[in-house]
mmCIF file of C-alpha atoms in Angstrom:
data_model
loop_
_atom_site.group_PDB
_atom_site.id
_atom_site.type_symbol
_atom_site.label_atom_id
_atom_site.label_comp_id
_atom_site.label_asym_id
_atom_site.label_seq_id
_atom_site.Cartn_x
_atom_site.Cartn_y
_atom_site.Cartn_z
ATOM 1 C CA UNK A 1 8.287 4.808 19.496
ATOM 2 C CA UNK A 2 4.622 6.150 18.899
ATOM 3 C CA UNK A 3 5.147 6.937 15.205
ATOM 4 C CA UNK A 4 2.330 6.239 12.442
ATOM 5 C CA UNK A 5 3.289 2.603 10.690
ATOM 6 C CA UNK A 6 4.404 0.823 13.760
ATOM 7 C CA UNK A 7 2.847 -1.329 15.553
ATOM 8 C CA UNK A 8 2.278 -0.914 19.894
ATOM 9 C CA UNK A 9 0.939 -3.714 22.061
ATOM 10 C CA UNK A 10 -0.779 -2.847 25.302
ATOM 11 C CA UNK A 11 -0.706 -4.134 28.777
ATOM 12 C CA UNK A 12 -3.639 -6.367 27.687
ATOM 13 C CA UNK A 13 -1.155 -8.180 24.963
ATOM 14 C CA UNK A 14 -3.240 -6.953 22.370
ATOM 15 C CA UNK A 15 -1.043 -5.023 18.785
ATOM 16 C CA UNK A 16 -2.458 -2.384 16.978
ATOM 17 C CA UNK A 17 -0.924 -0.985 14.056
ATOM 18 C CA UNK A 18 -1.380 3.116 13.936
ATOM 19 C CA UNK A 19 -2.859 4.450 10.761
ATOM 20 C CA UNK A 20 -3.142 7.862 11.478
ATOM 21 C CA UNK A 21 -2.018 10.729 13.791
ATOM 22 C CA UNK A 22 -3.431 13.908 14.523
ATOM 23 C CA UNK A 23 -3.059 17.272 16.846
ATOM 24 C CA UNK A 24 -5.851 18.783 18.316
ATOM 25 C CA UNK A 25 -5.519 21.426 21.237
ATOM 26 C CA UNK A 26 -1.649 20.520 21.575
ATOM 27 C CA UNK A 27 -2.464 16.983 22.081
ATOM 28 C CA UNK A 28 -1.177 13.804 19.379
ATOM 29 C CA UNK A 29 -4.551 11.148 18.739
ATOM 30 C CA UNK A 30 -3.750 8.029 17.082
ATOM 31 C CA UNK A 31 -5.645 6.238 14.854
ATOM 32 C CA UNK A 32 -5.144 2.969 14.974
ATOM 33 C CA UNK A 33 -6.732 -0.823 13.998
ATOM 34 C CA UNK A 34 -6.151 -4.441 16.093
ATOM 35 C CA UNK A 35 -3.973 -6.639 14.481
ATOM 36 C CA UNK A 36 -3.645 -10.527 14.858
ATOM 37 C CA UNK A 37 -0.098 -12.247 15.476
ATOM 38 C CA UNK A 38 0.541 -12.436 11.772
ATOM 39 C CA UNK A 39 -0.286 -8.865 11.514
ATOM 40 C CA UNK A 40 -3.443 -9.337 9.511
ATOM 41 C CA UNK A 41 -5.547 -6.555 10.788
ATOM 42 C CA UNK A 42 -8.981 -6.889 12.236
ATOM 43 C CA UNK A 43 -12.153 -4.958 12.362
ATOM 44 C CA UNK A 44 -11.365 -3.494 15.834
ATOM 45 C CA UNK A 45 -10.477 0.439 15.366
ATOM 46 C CA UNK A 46 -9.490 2.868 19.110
ATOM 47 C CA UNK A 47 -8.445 5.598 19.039
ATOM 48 C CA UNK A 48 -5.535 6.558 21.374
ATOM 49 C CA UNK A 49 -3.680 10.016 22.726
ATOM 50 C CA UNK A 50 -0.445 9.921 22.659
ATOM 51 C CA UNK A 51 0.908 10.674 26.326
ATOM 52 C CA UNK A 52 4.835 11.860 26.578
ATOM 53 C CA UNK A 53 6.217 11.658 30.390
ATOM 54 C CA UNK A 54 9.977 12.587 30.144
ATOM 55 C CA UNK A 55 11.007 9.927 27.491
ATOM 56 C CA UNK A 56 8.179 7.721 28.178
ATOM 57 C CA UNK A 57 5.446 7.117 26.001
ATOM 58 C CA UNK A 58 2.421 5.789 26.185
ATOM 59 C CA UNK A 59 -1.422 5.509 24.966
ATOM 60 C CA UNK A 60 -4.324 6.195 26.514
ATOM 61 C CA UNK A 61 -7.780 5.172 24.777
ATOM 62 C CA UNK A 62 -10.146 8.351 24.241
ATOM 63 C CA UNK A 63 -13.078 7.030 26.206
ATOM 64 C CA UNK A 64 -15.262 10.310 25.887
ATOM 65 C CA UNK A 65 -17.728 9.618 23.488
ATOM 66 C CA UNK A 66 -18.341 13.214 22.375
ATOM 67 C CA UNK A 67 -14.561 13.593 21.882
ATOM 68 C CA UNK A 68 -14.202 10.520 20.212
ATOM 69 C CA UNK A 69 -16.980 10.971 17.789
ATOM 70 C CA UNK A 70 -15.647 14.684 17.221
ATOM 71 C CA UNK A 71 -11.854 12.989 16.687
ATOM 72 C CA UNK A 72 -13.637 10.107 13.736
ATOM 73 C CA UNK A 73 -14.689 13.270 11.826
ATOM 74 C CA UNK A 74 -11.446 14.756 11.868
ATOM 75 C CA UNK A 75 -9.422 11.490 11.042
ATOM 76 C CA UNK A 76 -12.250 10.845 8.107
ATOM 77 C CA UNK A 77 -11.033 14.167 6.958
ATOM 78 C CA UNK A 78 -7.563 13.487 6.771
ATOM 79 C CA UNK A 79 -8.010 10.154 4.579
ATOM 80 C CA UNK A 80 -10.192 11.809 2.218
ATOM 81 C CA UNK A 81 -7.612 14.736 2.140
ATOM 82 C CA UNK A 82 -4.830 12.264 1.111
ATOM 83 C CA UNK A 83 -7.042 10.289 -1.042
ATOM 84 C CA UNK A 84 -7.616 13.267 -3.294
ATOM 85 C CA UNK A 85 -3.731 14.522 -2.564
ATOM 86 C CA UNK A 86 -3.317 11.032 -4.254
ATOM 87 C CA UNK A 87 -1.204 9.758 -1.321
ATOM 88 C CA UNK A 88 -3.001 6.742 -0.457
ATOM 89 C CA UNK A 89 -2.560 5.639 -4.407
ATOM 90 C CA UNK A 90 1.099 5.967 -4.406
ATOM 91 C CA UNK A 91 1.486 4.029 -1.169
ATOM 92 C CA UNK A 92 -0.579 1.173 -2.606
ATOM 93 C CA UNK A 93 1.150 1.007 -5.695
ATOM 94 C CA UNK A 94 4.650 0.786 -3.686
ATOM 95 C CA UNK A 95 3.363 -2.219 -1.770
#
């Protein structure tokens, strides 16, 4: 299930975990970062839309550069919107 928290691997055999999810124009963009076996997360960041076919899903990467530059503002946004929300605080402090 495509849901923010889990983690996906692709065809390639590569994980990601998904950080954050967005809509824009009726479509879902995930934010997500590469993450070893162990889960220990790397410094590779994609960002993927979320694809529904029936109950399929799957993730394509964005590979338009103008949309994809556009899509890093918007997920900036939403991290500094929960950071002064105090979300991201809380979730630390549960860890």
């Amino acid at each position: 299930m495509i849901e923010v928290g889990n983690i996906v691997t692709l065809e390639n055999s590569q994980e990601y975990l998904l950080l954050e999810k967005l809509t824009k124009e009726g479509i879902n963009y995930l934010y997500a970062v590469r993450v070893l076996e162990d889960e220990t997360p790397t410094d590779e960041f994609l960002i993927f839309e979320g694809i529904t076919n029936g109950e399929d899903e799957y993730l394509k990467v964005v590979s338009d550069k103008n949309l994809y530059d556009q899509l890093i503002e918007d997920f900036k946004d939403i991290v500094a919107d929960r950071i002064v929300a105090g979300e991201l605080d809380d979730e630390e402090e549960a860890a």
